mmCIF file of C-alpha atoms in Angstrom:
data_model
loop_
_atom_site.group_PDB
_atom_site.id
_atom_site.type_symbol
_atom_site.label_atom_id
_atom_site.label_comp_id
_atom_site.label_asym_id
_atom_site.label_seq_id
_atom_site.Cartn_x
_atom_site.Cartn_y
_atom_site.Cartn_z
ATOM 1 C CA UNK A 1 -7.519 11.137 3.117
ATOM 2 C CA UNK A 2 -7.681 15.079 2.666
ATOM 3 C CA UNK A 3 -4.649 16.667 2.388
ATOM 4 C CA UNK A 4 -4.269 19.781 5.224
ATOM 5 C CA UNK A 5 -4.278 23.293 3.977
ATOM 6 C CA UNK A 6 -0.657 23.481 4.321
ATOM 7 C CA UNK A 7 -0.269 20.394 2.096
ATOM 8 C CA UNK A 8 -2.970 21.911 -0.746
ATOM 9 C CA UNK A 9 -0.876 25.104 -0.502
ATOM 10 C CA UNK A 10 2.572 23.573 -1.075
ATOM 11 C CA UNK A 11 1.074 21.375 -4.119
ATOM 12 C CA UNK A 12 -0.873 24.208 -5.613
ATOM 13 C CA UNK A 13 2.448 26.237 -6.146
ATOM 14 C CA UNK A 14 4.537 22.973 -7.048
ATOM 15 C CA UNK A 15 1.763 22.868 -9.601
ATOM 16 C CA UNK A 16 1.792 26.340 -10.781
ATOM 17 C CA UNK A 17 -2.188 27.094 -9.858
ATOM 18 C CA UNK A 18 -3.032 30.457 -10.292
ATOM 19 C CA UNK A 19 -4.274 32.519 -7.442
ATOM 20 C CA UNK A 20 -7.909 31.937 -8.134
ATOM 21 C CA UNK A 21 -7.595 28.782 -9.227
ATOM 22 C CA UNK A 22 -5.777 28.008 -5.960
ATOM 23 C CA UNK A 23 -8.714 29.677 -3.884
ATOM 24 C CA UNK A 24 -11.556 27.901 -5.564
ATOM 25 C CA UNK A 25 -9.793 24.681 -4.502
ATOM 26 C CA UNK A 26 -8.977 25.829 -0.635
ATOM 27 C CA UNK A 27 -12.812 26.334 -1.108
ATOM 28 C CA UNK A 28 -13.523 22.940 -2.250
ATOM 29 C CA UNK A 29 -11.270 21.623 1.173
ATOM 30 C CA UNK A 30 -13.357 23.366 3.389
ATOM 31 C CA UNK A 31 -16.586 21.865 1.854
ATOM 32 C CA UNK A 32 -14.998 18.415 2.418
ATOM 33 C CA UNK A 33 -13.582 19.077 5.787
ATOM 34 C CA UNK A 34 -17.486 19.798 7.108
ATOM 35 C CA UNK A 35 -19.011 17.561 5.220
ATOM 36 C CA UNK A 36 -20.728 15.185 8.026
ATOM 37 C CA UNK A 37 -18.650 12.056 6.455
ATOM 38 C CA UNK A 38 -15.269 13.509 6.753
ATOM 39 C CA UNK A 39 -12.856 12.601 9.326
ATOM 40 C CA UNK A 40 -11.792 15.319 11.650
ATOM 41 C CA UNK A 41 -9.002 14.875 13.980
ATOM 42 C CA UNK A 42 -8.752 18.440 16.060
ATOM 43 C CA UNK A 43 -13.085 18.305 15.933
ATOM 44 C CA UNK A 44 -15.556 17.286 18.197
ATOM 45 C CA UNK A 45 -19.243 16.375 17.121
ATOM 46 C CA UNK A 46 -21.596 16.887 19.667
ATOM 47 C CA UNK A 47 -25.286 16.213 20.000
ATOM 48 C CA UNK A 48 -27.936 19.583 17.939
ATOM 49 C CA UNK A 49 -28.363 22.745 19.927
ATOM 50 C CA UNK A 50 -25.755 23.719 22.631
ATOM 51 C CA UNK A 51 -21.956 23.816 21.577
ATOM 52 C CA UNK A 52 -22.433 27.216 19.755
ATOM 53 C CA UNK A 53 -23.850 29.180 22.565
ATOM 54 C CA UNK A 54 -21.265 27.686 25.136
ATOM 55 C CA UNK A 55 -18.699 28.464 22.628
ATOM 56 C CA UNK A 56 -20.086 31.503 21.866
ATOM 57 C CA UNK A 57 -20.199 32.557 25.620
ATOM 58 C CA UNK A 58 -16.197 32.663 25.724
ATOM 59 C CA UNK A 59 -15.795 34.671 22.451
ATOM 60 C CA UNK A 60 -15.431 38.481 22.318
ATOM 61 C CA UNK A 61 -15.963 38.112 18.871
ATOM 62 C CA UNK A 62 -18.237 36.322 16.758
ATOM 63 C CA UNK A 63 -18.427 36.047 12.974
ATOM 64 C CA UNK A 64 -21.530 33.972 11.363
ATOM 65 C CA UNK A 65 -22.183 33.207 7.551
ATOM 66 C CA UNK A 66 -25.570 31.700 6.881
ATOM 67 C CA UNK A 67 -26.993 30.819 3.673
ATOM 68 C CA UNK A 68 -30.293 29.030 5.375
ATOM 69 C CA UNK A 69 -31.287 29.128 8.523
ATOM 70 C CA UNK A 70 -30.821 32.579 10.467
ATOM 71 C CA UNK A 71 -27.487 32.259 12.854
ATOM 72 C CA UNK A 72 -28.537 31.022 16.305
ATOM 73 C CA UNK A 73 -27.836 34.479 18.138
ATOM 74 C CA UNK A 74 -30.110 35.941 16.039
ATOM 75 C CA UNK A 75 -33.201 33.559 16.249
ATOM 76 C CA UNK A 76 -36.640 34.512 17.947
ATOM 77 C CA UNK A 77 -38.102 32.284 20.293
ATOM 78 C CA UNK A 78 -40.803 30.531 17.777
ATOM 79 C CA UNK A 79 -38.478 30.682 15.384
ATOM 80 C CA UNK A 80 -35.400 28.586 17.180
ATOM 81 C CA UNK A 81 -38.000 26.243 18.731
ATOM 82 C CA UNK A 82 -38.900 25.146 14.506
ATOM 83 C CA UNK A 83 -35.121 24.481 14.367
ATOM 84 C CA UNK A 84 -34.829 22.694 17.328
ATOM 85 C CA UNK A 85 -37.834 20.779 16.623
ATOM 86 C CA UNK A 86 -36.511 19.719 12.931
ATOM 87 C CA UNK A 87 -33.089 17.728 14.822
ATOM 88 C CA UNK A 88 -32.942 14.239 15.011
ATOM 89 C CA UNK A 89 -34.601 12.471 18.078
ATOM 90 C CA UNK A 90 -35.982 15.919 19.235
ATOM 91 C CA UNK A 91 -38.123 15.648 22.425
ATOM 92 C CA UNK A 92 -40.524 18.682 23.328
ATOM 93 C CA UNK A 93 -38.965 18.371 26.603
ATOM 94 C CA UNK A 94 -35.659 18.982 25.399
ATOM 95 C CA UNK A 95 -36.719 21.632 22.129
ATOM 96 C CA UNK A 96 -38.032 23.475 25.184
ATOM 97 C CA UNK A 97 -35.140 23.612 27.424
ATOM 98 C CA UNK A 98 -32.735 24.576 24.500
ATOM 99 C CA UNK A 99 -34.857 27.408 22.906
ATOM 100 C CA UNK A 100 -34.739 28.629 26.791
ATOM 101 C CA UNK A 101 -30.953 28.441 26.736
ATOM 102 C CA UNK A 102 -30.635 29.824 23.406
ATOM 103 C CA UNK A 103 -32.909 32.950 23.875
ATOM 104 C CA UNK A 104 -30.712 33.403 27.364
ATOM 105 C CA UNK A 105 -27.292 33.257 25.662
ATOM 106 C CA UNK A 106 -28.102 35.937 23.259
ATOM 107 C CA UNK A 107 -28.002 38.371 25.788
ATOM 108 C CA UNK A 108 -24.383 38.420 24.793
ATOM 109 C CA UNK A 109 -25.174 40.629 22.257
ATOM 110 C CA UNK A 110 -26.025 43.966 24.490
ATOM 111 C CA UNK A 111 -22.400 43.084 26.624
ATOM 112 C CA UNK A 112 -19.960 46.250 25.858
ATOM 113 C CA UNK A 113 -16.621 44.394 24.884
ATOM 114 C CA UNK A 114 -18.284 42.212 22.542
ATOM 115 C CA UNK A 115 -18.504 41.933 19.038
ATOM 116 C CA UNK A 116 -20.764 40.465 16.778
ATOM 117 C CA UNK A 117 -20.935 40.252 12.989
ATOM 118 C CA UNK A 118 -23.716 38.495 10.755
ATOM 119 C CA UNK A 119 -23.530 37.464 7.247
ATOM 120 C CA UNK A 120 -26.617 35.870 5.520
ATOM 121 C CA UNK A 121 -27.961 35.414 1.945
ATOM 122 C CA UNK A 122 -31.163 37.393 1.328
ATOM 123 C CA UNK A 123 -32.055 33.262 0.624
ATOM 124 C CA UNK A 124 -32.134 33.323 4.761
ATOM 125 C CA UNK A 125 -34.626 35.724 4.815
ATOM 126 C CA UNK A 126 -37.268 34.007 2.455
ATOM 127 C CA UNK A 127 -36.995 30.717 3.778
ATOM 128 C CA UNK A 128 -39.109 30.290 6.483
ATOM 129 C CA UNK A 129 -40.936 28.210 8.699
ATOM 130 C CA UNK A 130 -44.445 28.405 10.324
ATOM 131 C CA UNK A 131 -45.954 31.121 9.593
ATOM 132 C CA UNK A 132 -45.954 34.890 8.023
ATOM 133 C CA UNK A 133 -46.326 36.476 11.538
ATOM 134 C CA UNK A 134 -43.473 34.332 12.838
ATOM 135 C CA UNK A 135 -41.267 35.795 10.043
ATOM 136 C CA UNK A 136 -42.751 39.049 11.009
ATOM 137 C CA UNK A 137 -41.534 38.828 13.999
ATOM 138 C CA UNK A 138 -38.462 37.743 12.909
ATOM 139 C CA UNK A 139 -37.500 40.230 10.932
ATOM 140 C CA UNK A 140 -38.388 42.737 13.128
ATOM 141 C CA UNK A 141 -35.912 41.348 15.764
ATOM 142 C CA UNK A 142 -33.320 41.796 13.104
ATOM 143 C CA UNK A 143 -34.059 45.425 12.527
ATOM 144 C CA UNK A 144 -33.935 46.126 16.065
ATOM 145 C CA UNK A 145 -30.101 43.882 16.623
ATOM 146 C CA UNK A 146 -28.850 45.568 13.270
ATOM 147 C CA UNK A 147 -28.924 49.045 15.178
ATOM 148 C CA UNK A 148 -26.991 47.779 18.248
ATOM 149 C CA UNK A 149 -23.430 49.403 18.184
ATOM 150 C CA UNK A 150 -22.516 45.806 19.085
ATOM 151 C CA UNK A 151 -23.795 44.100 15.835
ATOM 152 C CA UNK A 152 -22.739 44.771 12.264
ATOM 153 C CA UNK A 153 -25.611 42.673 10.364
ATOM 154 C CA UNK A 154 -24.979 42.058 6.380
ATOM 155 C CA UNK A 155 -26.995 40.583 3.767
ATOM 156 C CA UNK A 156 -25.971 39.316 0.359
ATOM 157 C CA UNK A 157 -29.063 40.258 -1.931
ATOM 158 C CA UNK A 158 -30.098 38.007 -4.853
ATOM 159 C CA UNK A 159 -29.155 40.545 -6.861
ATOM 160 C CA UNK A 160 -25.467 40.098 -6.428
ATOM 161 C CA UNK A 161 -23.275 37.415 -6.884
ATOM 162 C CA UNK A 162 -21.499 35.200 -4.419
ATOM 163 C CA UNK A 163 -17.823 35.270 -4.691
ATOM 164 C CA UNK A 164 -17.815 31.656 -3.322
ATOM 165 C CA UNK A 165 -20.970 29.410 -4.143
ATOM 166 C CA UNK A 166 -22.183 28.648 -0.186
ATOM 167 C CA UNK A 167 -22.208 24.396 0.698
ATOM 168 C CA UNK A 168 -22.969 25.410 4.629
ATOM 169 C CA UNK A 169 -23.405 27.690 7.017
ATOM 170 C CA UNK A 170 -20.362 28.535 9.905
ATOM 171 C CA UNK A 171 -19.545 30.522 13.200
ATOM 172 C CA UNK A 172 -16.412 31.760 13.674
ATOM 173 C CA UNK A 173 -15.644 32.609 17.865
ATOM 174 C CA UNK A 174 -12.664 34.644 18.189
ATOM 175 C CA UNK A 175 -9.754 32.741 16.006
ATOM 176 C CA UNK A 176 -9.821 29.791 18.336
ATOM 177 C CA UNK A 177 -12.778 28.048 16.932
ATOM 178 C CA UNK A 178 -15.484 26.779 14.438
ATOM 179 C CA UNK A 179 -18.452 25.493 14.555
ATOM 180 C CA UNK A 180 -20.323 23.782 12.086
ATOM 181 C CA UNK A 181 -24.003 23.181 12.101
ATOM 182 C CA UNK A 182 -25.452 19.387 10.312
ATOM 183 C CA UNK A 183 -28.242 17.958 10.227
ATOM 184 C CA UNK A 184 -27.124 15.802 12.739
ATOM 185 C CA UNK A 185 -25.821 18.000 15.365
ATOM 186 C CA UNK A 186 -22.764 20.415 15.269
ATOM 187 C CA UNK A 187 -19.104 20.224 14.615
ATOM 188 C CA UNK A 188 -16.220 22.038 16.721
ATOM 189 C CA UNK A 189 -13.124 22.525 14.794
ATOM 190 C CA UNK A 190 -10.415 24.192 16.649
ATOM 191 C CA UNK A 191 -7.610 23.161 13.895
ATOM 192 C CA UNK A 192 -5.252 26.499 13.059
ATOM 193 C CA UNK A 193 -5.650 25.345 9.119
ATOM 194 C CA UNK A 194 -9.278 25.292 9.148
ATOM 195 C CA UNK A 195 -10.133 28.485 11.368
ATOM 196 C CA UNK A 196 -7.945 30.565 9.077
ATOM 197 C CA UNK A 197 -10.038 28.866 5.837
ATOM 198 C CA UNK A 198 -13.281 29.618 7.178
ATOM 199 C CA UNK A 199 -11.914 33.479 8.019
ATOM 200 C CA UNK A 200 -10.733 34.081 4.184
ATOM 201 C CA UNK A 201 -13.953 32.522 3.435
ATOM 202 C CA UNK A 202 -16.088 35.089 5.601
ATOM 203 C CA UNK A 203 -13.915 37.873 4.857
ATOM 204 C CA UNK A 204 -15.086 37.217 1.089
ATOM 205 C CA UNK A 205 -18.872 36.811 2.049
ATOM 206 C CA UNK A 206 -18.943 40.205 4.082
ATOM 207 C CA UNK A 207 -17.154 42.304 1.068
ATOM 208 C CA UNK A 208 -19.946 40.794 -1.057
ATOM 209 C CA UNK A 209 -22.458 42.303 1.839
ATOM 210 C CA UNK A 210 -24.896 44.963 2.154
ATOM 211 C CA UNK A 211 -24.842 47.215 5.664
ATOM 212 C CA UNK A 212 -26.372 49.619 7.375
ATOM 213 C CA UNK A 213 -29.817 51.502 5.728
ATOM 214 C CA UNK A 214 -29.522 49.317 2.646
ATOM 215 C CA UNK A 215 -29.365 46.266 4.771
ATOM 216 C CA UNK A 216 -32.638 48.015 6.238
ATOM 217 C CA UNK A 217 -34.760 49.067 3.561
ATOM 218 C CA UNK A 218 -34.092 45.210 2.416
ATOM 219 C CA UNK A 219 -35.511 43.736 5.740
ATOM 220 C CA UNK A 220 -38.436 46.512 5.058
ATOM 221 C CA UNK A 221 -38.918 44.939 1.560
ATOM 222 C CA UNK A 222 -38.704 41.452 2.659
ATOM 223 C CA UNK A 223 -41.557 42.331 5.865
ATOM 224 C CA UNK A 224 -44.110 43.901 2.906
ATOM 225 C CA UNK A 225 -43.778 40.642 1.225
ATOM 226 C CA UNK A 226 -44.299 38.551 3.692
ATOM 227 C CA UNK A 227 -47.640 40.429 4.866
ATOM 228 C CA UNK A 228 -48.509 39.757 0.968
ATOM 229 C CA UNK A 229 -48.753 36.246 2.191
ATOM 230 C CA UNK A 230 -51.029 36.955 4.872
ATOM 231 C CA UNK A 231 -49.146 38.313 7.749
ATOM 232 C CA UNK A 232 -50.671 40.866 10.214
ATOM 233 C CA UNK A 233 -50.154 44.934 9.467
ATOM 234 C CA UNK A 234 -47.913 45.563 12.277
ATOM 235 C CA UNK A 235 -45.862 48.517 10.810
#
């Protein structure tokens, strides 16, 4: 049984925890809460590839923290159909259809009102399927969303340390909502206790962050290396 955050909080004072004590082990409960064994009353599990853009749809705002795979709003074409293609039981009927959907849906990021914030580990950026010119590609997309005055696009660089060590990536939509991605498919938690976990634990992630030209001149860095590897001299 795992106790709820309101429970952990009441025992860690009864206990005397210190205040970073206390965080690291709200940290720890998150972890187990989306770990794909746990039990989850207020969440829903629901088959790879389509809860995050319908719940995405609704949100005027949307917070991501990746330490993998690049979030799903962000993903080219070639690139989302090599994550879609990697889930259980995939079909290339069905990886088609959702990289369609998904490429669709991320016209939510041009829609005045909206707001969109991205958090990744410069770990996101060197992992990589396919192919050099696929990350080429890639990357370029992201230097073209980072300068929409609807997007606010961090990285963490290797450089710096985490202030919490990363078990998963998360998407926050508005304050109403979670969602987790597994292996398996992805996890909805709409439980007040574990919304407001996951938004101390982004708020910590984006104050570790890098914005703006320096999140720039990285994505620059990370495009030379890549043609290193045998990508195509596009810039």
């Amino acid at each position: 049984m795992v106790p709820s955050t309101d429970v952990l909080g009441r025992l860690s004072r009864a206990l005397g925890l210190d205040e970073p004590t206390a965080r690291e082990v709200r940290d720890l409960l998150v972890a187990v809460e989306a770990a794909p064994h746990a039990v989850e009353t207020p969440s829903t599990e629901v088959p790879y590839g389509t809860p995050l853009d319908e719940v995405a749809r609704s949100a005027g705002l949307i917070r991501s923290f990746q330490c993998v795979v690049l979030p799903a709003m962000l993903q080219s074409a070639e690139y989302a159909r090599h994550v879609f293609d990697s889930a259980p039981d995939s079909t290339p009927e069905g990886v088609g259809r959702a990289v369609a959907a998904r490429v669709e849906r991320q016209s939510l990021l041009y829609e005045p009102g909206r707001e969109s914030v991205f958090v990744l580990t410069e770990g996101v950026l060197r992992t990589w399927p396919g192919s050099p010119a696929l990350m080429l590609a890639q990357l370029d997309r992201l230097l073209a969303v980072e300068s929409l005055s609807t997007v606010r696009l961090g990285v963490i660089p290797w450089s710096r340390a985490v202030p919490v060590m990363p078990r998963h990536g998360f998407t926050l939509c508005d304050q109403a909502a979670v969602v987790v991605e597994t292996f398996r498919g992805e996890r909805v938690l709409d439980g007040s206790a574990e919304v407001a976990a996951y938004e101390d634990t982004f708020t910590r992630f984006e104050e570790a962050a890098i914005f703006g030209s320096d999140v720039r001149e990285l994505l620059l860095r990370v495009m030379e290396d890549f043609r290193d590897l045998g990508g195509p001299t596009t810039r």
